[in-house]
PDB file of C-alpha atoms in Angstrom:
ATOM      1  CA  UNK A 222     -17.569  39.507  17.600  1.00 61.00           C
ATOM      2  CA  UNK A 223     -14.515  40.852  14.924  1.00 54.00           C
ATOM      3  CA  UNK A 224     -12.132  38.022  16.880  1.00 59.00           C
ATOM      4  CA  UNK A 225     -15.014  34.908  16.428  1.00 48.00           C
ATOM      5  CA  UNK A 226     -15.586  35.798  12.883  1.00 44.00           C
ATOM      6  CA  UNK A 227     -11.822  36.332  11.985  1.00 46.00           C
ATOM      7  CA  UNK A 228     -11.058  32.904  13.470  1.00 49.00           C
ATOM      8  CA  UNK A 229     -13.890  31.098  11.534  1.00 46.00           C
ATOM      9  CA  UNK A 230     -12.515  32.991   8.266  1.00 45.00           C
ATOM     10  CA  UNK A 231      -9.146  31.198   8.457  1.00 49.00           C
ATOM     11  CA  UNK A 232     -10.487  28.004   9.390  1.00 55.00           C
ATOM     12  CA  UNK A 233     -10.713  25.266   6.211  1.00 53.00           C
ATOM     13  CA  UNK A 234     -14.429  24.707   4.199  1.00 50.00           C
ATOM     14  CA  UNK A 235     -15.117  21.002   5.377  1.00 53.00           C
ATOM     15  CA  UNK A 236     -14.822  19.037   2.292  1.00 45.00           C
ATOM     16  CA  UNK A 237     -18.634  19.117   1.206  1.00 53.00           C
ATOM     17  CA  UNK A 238     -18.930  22.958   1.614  1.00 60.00           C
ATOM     18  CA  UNK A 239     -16.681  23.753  -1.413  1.00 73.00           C
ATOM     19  CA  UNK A 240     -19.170  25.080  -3.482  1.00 74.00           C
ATOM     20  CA  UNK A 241     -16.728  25.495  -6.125  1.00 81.00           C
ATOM     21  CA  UNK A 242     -15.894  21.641  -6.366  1.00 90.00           C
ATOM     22  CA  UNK A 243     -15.979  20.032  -9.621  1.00 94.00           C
ATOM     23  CA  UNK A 244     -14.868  16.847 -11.275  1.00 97.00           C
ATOM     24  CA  UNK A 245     -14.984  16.776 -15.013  1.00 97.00           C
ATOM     25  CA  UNK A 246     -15.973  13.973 -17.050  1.00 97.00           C
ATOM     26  CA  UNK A 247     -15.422  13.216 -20.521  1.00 97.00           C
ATOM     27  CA  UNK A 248     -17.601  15.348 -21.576  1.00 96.00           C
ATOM     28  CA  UNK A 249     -15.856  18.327 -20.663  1.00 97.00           C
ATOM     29  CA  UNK A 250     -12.066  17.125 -22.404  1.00 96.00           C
ATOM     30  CA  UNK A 251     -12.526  18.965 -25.525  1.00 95.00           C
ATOM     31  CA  UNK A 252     -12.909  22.427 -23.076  1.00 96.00           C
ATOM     32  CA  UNK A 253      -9.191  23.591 -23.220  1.00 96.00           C
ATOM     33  CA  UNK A 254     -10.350  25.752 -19.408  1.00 95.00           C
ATOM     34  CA  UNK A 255     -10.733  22.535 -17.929  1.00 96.00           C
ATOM     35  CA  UNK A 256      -7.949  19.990 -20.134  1.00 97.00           C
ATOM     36  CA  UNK A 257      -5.084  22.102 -20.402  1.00 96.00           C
ATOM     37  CA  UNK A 258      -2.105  19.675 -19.902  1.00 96.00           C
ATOM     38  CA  UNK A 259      -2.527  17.561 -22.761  1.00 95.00           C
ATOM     39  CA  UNK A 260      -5.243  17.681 -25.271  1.00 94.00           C
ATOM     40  CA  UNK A 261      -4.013  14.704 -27.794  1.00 95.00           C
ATOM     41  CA  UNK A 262      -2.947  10.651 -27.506  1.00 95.00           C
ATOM     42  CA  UNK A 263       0.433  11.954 -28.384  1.00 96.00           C
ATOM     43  CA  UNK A 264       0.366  15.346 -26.012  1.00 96.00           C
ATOM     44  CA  UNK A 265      -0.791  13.067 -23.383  1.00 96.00           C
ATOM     45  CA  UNK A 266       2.183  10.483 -23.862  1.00 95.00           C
ATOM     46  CA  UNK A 267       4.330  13.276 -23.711  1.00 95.00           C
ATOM     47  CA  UNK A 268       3.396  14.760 -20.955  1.00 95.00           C
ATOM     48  CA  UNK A 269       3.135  11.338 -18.796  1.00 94.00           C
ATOM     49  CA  UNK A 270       6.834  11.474 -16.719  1.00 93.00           C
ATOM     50  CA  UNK A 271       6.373   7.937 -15.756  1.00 92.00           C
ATOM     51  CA  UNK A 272       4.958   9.195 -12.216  1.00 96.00           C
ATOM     52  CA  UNK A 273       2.197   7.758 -11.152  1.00 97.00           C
ATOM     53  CA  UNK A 274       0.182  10.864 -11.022  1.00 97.00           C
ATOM     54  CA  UNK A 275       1.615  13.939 -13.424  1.00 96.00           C
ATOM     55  CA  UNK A 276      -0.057  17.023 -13.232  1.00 95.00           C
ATOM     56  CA  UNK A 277      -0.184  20.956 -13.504  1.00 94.00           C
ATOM     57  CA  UNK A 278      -2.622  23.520 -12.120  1.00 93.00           C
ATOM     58  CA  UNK A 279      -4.043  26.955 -13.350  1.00 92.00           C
ATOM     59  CA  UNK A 280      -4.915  29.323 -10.745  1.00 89.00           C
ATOM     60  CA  UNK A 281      -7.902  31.686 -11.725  1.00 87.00           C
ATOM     61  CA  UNK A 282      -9.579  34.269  -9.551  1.00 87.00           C
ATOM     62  CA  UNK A 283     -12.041  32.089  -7.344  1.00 85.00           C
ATOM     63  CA  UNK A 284     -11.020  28.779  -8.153  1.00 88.00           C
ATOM     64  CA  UNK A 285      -7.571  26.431  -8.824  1.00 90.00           C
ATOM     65  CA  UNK A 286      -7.696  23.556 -11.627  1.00 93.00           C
ATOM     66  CA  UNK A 287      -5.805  20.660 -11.374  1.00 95.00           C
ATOM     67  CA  UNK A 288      -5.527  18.771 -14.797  1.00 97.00           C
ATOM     68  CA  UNK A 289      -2.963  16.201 -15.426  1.00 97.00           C
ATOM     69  CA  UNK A 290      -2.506  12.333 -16.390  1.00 97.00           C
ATOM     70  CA  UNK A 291      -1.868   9.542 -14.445  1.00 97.00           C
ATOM     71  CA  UNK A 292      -0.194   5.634 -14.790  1.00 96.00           C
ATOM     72  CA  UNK A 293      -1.549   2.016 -14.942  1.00 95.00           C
ATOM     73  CA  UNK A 294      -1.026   1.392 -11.418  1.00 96.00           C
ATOM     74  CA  UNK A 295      -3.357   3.854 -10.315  1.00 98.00           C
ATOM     75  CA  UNK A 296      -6.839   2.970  -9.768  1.00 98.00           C
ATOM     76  CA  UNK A 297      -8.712   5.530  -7.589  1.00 98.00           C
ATOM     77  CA  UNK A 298      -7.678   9.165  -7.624  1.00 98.00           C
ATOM     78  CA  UNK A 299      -9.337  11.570  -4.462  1.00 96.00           C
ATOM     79  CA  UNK A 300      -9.036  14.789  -3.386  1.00 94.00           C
ATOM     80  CA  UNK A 301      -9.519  16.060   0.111  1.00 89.00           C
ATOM     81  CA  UNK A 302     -10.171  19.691   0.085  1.00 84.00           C
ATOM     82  CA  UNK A 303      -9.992  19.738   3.811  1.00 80.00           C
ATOM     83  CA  UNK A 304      -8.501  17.854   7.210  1.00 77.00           C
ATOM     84  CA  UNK A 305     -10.789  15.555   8.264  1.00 76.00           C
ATOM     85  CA  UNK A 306     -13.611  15.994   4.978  1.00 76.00           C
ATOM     86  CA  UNK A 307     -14.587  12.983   2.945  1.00 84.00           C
ATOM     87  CA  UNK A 308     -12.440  12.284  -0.289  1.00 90.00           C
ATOM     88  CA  UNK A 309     -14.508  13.302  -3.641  1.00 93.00           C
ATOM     89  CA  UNK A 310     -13.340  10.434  -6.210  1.00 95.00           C
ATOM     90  CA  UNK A 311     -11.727  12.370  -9.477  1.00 97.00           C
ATOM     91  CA  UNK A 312     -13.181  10.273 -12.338  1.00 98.00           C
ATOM     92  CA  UNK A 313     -10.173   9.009 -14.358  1.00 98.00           C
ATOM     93  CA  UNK A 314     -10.963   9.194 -18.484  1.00 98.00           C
ATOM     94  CA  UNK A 315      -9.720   7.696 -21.239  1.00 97.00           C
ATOM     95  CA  UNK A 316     -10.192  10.198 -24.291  1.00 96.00           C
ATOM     96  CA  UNK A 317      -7.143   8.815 -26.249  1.00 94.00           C
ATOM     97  CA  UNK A 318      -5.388   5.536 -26.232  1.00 92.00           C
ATOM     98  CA  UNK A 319      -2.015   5.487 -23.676  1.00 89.00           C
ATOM     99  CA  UNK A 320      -2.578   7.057 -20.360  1.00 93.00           C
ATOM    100  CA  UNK A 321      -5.619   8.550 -18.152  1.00 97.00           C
ATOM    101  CA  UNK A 322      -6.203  11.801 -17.377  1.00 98.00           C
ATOM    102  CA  UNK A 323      -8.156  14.027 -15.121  1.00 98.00           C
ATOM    103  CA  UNK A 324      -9.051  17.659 -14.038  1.00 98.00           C
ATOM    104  CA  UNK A 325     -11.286  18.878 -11.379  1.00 96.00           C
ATOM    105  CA  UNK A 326     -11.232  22.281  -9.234  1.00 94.00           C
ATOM    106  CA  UNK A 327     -11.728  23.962  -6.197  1.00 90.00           C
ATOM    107  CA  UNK A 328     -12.118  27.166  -3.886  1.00 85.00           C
ATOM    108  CA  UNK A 329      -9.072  26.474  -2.783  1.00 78.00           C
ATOM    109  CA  UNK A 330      -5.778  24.413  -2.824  1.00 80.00           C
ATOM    110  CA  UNK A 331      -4.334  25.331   0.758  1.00 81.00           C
ATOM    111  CA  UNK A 332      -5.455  22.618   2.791  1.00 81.00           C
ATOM    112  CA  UNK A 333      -6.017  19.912  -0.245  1.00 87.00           C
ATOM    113  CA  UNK A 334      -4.611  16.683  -0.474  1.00 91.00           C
ATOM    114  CA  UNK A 335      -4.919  14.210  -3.913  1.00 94.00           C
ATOM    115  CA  UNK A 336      -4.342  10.770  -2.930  1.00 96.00           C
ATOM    116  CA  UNK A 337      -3.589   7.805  -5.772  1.00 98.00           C
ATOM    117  CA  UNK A 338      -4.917   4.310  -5.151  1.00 98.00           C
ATOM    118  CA  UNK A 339      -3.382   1.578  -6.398  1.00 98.00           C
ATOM    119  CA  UNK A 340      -6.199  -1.519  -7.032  1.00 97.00           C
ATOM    120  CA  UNK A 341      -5.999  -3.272  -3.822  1.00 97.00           C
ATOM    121  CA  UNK A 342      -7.210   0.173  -2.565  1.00 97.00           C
ATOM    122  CA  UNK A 343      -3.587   1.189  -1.072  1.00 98.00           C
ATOM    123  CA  UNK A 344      -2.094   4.870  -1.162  1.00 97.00           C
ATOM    124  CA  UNK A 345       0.634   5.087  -3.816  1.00 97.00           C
ATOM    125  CA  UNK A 346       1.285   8.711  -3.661  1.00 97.00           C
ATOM    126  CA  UNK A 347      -0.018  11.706  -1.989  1.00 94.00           C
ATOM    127  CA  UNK A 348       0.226  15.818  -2.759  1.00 93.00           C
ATOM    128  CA  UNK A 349      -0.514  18.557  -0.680  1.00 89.00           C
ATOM    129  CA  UNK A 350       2.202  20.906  -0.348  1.00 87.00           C
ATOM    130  CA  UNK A 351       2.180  20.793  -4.552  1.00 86.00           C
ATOM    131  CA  UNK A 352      -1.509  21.896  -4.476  1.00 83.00           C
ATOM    132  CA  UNK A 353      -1.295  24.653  -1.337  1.00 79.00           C
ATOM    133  CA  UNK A 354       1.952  25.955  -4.031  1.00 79.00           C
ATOM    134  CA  UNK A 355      -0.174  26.125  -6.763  1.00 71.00           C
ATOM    135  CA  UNK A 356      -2.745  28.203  -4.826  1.00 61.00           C
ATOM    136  CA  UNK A 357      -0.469  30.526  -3.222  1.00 63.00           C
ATOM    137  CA  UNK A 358       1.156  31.808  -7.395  1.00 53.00           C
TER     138      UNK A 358
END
């Protein structure tokens, strides 16, 4: 019984059972917890490397954010939280004038994946060994 529970324990949440999962709207960009890359038109500028998708990532006790900014080309951003799980769609906000950002979080970053769409719906860039780093600091 100690073996079948220890192997469901190290197997990933499908991507619906995160009960930690949340996407932020603009609502929630004057929180600094949840916007902590850039929190002005000029910040934001700044921080945007010319990437399509920029971002850093806090790591708190139950839960990783991911916050971060991302170009023109991109118009769908999704995150995976496991192999297999359907993609949640990260809203992308325009607070300030120049780029977009976003934040959202999870239980976990070990088997996540964020994905960037361009508009005809093709992957532009993907990140998953960035995220499972983030979770393992």
């Amino acid at each position: 019984a100690a073996t079948a529970v220890a192997f469901f324990a190290v197997q990933p949440l499908p991507a619906g059972a995160d009960p930690t999962f949340k996407a932020y709207a603009l609502d929630d960009v004057a929180n600094p917890r949840y916007f902590f890359v850039c929190r002005s038109a000029v910040e934001c500028t700044s921080y945007d490397s010319g990437a399509p998708v920029t971002f850093g990532t806090r790591t708190e006790k139950t839960k990783v954010r991911v916050n971060g900014v991302v170009s023109a080309e991109v118009a769908r951003l999704e995150y995976h939280s496991a192999p297999g799980g359907a993609p949640r769609v990260i809203p992308l906000l325009s607070p300030y004038p120049g780029p977009r950002v976003f934040s959202f979080r999870s239980a976990t970053m070990v088997h996540g994946r964020l994905v960037a769409y361009d508009a005809g719906g093709h992957p532009i860039v993907t990140f998953d060994d960035e995220l499972a780093a983030a979770f393992a600091r």
